[in-house]
PDB file of C-alpha atoms in Angstrom:
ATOM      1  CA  UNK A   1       0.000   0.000   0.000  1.00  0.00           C
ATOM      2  CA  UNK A   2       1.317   3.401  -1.268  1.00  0.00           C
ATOM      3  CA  UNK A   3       2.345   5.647   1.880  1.00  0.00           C
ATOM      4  CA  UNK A   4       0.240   9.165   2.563  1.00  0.00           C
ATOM      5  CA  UNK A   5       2.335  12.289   2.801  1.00  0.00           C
ATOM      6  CA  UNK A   6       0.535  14.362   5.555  1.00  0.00           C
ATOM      7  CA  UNK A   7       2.703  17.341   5.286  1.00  0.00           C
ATOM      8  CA  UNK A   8       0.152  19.906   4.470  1.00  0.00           C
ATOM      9  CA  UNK A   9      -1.766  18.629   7.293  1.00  0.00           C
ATOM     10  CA  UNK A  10       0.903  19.659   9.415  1.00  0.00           C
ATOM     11  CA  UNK A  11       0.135  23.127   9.929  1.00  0.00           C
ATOM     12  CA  UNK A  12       1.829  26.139  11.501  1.00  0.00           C
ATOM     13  CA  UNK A  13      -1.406  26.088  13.550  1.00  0.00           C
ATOM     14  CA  UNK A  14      -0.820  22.477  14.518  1.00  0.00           C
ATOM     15  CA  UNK A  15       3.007  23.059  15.994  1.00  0.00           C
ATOM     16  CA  UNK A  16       2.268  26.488  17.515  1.00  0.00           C
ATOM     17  CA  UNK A  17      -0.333  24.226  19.593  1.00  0.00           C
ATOM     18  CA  UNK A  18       1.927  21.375  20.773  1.00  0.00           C
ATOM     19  CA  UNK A  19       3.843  24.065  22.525  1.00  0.00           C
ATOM     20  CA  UNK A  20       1.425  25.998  24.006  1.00  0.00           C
ATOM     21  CA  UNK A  21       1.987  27.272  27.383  1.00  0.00           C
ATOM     22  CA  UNK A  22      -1.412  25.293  28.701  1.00  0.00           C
ATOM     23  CA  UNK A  23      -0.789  20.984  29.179  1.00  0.00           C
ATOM     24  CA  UNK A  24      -4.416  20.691  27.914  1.00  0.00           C
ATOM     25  CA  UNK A  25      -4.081  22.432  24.256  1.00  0.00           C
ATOM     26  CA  UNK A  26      -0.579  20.756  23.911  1.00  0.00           C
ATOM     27  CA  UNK A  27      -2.592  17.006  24.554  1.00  0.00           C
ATOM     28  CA  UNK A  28      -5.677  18.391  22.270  1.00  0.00           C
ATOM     29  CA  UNK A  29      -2.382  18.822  19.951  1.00  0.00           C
ATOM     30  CA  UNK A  30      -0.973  15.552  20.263  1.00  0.00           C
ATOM     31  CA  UNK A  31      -4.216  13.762  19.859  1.00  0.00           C
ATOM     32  CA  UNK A  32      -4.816  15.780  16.820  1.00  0.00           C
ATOM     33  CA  UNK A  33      -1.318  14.591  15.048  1.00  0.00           C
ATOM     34  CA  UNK A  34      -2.504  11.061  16.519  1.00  0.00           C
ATOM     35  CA  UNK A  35      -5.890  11.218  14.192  1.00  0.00           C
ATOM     36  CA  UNK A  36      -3.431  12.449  11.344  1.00  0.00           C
ATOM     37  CA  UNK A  37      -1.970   8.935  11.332  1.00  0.00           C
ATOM     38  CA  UNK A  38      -4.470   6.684  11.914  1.00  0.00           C
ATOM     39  CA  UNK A  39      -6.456   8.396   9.477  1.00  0.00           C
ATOM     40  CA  UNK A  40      -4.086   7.698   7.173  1.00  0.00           C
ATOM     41  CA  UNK A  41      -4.252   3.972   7.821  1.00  0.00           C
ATOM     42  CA  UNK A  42      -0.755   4.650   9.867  1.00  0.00           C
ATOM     43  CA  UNK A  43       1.244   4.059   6.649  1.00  0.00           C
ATOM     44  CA  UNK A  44       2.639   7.826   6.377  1.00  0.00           C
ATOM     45  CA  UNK A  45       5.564   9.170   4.163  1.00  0.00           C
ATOM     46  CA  UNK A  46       8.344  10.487   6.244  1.00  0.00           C
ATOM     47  CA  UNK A  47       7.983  14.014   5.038  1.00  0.00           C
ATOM     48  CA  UNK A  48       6.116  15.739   7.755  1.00  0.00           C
ATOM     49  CA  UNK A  49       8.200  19.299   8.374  1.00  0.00           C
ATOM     50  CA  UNK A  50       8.512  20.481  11.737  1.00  0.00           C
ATOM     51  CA  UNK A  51       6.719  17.610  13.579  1.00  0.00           C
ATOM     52  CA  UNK A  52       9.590  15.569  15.024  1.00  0.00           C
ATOM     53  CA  UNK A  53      11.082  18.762  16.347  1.00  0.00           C
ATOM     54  CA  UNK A  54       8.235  19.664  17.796  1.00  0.00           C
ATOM     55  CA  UNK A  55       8.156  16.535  19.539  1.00  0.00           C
ATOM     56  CA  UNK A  56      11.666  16.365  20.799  1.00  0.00           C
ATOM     57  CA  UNK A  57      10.581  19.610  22.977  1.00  0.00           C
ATOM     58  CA  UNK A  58       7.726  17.757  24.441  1.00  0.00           C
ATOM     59  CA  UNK A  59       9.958  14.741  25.169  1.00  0.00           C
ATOM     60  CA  UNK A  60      11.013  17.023  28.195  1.00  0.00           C
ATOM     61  CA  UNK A  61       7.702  18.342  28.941  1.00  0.00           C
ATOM     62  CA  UNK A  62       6.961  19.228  32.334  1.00  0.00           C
ATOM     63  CA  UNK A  63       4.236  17.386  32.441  1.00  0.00           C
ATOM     64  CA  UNK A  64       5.319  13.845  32.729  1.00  0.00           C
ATOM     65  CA  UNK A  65       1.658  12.760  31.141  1.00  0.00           C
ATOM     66  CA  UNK A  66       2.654  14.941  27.872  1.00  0.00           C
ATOM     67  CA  UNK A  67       6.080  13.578  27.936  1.00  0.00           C
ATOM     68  CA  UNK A  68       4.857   9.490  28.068  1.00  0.00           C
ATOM     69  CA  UNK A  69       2.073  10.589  25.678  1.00  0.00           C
ATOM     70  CA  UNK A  70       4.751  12.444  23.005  1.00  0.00           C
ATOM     71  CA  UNK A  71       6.163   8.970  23.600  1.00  0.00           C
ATOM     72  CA  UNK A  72       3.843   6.590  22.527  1.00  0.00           C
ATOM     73  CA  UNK A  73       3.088   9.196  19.388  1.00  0.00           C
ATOM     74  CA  UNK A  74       6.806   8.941  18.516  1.00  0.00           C
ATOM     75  CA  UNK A  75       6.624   4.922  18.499  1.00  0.00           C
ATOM     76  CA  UNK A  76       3.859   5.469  16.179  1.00  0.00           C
ATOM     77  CA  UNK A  77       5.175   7.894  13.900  1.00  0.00           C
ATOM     78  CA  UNK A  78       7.991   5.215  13.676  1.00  0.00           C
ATOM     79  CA  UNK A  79       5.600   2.517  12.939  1.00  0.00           C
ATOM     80  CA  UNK A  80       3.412   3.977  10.253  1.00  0.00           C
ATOM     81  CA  UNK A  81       6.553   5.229   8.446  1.00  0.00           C
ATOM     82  CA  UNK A  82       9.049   1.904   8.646  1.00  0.00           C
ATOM     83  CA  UNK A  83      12.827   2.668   7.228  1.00  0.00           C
ATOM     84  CA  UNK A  84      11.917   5.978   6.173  1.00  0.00           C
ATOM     85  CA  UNK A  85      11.891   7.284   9.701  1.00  0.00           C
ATOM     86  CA  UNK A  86      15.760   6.532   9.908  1.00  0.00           C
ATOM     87  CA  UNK A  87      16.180  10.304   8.808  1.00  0.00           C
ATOM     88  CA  UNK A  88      14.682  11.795  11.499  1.00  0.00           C
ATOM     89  CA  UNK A  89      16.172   9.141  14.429  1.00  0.00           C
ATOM     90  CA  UNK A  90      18.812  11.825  15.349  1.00  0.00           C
ATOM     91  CA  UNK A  91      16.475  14.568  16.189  1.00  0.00           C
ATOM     92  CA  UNK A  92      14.103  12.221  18.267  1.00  0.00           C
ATOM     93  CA  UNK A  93      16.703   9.659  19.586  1.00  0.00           C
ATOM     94  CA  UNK A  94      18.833  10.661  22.026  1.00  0.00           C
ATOM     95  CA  UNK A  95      15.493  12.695  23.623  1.00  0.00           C
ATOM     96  CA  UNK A  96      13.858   8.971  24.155  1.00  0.00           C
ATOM     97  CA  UNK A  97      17.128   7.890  25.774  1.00  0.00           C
ATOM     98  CA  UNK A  98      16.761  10.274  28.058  1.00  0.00           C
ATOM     99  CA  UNK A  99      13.296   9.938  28.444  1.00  0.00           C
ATOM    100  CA  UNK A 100      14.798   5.708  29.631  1.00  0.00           C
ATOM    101  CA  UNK A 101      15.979   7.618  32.794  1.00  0.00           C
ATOM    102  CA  UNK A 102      13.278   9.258  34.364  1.00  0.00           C
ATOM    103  CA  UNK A 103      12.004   8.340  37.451  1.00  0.00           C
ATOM    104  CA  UNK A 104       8.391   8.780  36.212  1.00  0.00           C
ATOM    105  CA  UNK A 105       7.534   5.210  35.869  1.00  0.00           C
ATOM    106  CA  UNK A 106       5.094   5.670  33.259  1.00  0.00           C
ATOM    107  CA  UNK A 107       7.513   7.509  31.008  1.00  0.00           C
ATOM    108  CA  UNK A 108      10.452   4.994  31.703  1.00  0.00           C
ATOM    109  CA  UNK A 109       8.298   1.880  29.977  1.00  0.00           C
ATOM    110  CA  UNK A 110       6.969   3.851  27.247  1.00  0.00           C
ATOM    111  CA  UNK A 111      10.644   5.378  26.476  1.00  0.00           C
ATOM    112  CA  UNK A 112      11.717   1.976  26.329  1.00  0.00           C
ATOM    113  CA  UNK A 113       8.653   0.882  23.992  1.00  0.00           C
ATOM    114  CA  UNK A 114       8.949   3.536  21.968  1.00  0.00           C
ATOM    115  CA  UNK A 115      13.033   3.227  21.535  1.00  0.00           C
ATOM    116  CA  UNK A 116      12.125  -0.811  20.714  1.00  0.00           C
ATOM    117  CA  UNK A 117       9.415   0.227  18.571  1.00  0.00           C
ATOM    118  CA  UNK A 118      12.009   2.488  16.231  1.00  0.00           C
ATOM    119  CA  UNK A 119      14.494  -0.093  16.542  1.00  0.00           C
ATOM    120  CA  UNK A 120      11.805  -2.752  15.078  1.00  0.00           C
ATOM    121  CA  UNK A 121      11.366  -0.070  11.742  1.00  0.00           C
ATOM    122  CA  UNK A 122      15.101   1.764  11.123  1.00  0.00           C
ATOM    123  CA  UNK A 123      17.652  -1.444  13.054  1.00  0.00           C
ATOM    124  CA  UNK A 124      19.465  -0.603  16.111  1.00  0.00           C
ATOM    125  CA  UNK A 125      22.124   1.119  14.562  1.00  0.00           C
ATOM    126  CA  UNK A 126      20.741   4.508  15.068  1.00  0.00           C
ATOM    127  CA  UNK A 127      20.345   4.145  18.637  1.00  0.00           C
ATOM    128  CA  UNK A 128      23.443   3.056  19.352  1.00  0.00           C
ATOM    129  CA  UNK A 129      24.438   6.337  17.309  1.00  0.00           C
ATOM    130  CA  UNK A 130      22.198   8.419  19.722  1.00  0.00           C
ATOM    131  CA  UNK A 131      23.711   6.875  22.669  1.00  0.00           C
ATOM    132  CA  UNK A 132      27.111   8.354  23.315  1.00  0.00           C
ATOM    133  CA  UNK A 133      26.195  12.125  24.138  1.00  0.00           C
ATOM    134  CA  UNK A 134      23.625  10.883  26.755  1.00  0.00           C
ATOM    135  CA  UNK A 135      25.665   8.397  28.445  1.00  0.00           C
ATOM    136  CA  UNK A 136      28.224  11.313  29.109  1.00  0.00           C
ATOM    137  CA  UNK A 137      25.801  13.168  30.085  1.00  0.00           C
ATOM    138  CA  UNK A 138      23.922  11.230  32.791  1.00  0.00           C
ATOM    139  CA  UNK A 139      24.386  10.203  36.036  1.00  0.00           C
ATOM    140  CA  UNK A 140      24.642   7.157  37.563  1.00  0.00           C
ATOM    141  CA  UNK A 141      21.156   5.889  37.549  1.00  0.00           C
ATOM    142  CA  UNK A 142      20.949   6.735  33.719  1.00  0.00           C
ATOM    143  CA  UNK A 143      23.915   5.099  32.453  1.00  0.00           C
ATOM    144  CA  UNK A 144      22.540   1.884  34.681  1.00  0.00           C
ATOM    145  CA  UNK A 145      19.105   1.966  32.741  1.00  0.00           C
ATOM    146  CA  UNK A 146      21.254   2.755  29.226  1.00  0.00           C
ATOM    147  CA  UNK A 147      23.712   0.800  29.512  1.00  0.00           C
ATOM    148  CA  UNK A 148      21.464  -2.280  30.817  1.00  0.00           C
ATOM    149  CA  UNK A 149      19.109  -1.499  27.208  1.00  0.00           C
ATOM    150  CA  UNK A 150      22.784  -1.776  25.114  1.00  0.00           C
ATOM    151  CA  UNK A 151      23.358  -5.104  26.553  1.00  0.00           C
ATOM    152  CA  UNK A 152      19.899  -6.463  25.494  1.00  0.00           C
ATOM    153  CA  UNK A 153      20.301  -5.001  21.988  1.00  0.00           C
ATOM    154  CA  UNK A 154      24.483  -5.320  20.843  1.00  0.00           C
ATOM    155  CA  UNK A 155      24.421  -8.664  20.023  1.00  0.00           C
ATOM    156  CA  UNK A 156      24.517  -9.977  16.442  1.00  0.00           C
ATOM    157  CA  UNK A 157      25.462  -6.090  15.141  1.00  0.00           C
ATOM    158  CA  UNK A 158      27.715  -6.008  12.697  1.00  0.00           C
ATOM    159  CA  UNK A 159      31.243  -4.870  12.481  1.00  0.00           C
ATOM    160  CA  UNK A 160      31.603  -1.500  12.829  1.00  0.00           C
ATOM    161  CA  UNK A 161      28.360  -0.694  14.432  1.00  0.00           C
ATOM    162  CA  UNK A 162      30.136  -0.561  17.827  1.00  0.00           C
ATOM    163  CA  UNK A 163      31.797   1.406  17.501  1.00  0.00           C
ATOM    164  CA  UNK A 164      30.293   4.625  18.762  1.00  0.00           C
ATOM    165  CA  UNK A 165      29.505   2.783  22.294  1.00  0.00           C
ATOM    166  CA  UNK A 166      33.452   2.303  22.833  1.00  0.00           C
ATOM    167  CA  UNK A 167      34.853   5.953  24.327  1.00  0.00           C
ATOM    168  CA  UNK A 168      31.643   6.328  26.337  1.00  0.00           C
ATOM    169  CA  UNK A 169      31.306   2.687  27.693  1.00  0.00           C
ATOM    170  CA  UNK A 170      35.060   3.332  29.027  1.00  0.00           C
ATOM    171  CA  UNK A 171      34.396   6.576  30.692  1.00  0.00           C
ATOM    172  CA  UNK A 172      31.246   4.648  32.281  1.00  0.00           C
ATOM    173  CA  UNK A 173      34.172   2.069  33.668  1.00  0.00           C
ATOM    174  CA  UNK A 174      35.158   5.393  35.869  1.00  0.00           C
ATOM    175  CA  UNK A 175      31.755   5.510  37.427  1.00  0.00           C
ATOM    176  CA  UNK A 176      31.131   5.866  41.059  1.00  0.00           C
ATOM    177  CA  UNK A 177      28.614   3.224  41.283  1.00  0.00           C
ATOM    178  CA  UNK A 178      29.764  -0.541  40.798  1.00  0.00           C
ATOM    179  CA  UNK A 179      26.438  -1.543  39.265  1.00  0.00           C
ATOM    180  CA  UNK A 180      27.362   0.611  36.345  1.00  0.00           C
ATOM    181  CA  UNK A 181      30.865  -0.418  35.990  1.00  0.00           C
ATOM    182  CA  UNK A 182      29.979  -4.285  36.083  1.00  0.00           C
ATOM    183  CA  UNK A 183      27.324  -3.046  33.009  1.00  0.00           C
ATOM    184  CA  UNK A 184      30.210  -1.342  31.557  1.00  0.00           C
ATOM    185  CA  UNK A 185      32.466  -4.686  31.638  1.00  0.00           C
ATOM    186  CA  UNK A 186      29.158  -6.634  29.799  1.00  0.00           C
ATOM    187  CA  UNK A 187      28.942  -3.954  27.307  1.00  0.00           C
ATOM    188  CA  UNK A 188      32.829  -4.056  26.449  1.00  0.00           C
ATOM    189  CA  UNK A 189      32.608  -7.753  26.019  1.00  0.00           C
ATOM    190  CA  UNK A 190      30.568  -7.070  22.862  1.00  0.00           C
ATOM    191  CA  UNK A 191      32.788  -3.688  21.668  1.00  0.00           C
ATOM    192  CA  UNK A 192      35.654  -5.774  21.883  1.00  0.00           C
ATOM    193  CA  UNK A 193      34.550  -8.998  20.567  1.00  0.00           C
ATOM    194  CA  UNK A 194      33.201  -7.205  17.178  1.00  0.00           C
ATOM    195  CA  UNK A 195      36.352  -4.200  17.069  1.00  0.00           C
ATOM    196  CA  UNK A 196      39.262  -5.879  18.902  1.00  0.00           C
ATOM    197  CA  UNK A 197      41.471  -5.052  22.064  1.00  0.00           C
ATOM    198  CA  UNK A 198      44.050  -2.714  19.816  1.00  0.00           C
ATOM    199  CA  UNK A 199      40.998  -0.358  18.915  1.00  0.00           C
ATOM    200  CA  UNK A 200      40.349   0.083  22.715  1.00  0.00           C
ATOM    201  CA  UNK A 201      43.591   1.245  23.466  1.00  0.00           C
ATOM    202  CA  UNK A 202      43.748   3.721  20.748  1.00  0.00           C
ATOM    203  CA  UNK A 203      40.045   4.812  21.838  1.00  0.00           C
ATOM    204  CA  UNK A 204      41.580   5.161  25.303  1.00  0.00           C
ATOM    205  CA  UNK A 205      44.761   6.744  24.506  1.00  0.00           C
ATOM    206  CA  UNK A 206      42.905   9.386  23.351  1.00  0.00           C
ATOM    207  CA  UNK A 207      40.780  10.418  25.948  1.00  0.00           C
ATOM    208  CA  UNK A 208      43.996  11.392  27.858  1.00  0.00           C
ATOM    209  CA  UNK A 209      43.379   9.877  31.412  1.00  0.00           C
ATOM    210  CA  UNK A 210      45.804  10.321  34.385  1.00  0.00           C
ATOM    211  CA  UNK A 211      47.663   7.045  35.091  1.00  0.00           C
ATOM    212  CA  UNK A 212      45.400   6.658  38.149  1.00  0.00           C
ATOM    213  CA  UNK A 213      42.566   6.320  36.330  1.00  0.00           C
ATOM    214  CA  UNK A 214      43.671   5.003  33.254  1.00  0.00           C
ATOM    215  CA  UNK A 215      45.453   1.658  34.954  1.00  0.00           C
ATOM    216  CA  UNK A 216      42.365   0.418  36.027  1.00  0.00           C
ATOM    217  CA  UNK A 217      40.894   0.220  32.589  1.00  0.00           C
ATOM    218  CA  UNK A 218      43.649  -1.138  31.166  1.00  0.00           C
ATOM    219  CA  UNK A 219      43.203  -3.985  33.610  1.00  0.00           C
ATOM    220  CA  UNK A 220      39.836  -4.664  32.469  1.00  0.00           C
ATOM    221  CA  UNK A 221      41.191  -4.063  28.640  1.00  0.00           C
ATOM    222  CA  UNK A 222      43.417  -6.850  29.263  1.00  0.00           C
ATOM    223  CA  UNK A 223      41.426  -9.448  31.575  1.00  0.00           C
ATOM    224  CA  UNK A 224      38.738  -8.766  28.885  1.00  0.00           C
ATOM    225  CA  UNK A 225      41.318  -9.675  25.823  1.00  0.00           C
ATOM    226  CA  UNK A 226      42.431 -12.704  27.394  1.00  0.00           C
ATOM    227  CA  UNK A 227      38.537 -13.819  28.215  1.00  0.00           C
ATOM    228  CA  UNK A 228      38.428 -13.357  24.146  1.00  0.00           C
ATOM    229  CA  UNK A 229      41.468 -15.219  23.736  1.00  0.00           C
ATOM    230  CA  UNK A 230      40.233 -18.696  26.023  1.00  0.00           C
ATOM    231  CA  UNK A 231      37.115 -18.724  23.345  1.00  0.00           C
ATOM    232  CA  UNK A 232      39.174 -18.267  20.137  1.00  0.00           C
ATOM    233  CA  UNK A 233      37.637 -15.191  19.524  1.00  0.00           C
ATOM    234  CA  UNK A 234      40.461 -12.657  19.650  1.00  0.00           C
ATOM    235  CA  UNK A 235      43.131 -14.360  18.443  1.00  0.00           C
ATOM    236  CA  UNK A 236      44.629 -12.136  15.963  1.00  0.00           C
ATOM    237  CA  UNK A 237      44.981  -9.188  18.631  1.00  0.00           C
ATOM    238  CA  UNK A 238      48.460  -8.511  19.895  1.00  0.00           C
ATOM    239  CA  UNK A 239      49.913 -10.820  22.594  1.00  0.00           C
ATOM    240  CA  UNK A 240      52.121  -8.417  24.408  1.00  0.00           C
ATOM    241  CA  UNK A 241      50.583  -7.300  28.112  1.00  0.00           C
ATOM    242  CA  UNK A 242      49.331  -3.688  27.615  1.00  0.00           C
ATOM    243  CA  UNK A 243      50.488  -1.218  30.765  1.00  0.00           C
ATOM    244  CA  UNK A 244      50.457   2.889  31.753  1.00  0.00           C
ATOM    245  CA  UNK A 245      53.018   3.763  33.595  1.00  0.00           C
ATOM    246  CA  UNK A 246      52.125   5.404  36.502  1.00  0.00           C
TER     247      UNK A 246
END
């Protein structure tokens, strides 16, 4: 079945209302762009101008209700427009990842629906590419809920698709709280299995740590490689033991 662009029925009128300084007008707004889609048998083209930025706003709505409703709208949109809505992943992406770390419990579950749900139409590939900026920027309880979602989801990617998860998944070794560091280590033993121990150390080079805190994650670098090694997995890498002086 062909697709229905719904552009034009994406008015100036329609956006002004979705950020409307009263909750009620901006939900009259989201139902409205709801009706859009289901009217049009939820099989949409992706063109529909100002929408998704619209709704990135509302992902940190005030109103936790708005927020969990934007949401479940977003895992729609995704839906009705299948690969198509790749293009607009890193406007809305990184806003649903946040979204994964709210205490609101309602808008935790339907961030993580809604992230599946675009996942499902565009691959997981575009999350992983909307991951790295909000793992450095949350805290503790974030990178837990993040980095638990990336170990659920890594497995079977490709080569290369890793690879934006690497720099951030070693800062998150540095992390005050052990539960995140033990995700870290089950997140690294997919980055390394797909890109290899040497790749780590060049990512980690470059961040420029102090000894003090870069000897730590060499350890795991190395206890990791040699896990890699026992299975026959990593058995191209270099053999030589890789230390910091301190």
């Amino acid at each position: 079945l062909p697709r229905e662009n719904i552009a034009a029925k994406i008015t100036p009128e329609l956006l002004t209302q979705l950020g409307d300084g009263n909750w009620k007008n901006r939900a009259s707004g989201l139902e409205e762009v709801e009706r859009i889609v289901v009217g049009a048998n939820k099989r949409i083209a992706p063109a529909v101008g100002d929408l998704m930025r619209s709704l990135q706003v509302r992902l940190g709505d005030s109103n936790k209700n708005i927020a969990a409703t934007t949401l479940s709208l977003l895992g729609l949109l995704a839906t009705s427009m299948g690969a198509a809505a790749e293009q607009h992943a890193p406007v809305v992406m990184p806003g649903m990842f946040v979204c994964m770390t709210e205490k609101n419990p309602r808008v935790r579950v339907t961030a993580v629906e809604a992230v599946d749900k675009w996942v499902e139409a565009i691959s997981c590939v575009p999350a992983i590419e909307a991951i790295p900026g909000v793992l450095k920027q949350e805290g503790s309880d974030g990178r837990k809920e993040i980095l638990g979602w990336c170990i659920k989801h890594t497995e079977g990617l490709r080569e290369g698709d890793l690879i934006p998860l690497i720099k951030p998944t070693l800062l998150c070794l540095q992390d005050k709280t052990p539960d995140v560091r033990h995700l870290a280590e089950e997140v690294l033993t997919e980055t390394m299995a797909k890109h290899g121990y040497r790749t780590h150390r060049v990512v980690l080079k470059d961040l420029d740590l102090k000894p003090a805190a870069m000897n730590p994650i060499v350890a795991i670098l190395d206890r990791q490689r040699d896990l890699l090694r026992e299975t026959g997995a990593d058995e191209g890498e270099d053999a030589r033991p890789a230390t910091v002086p301190a």
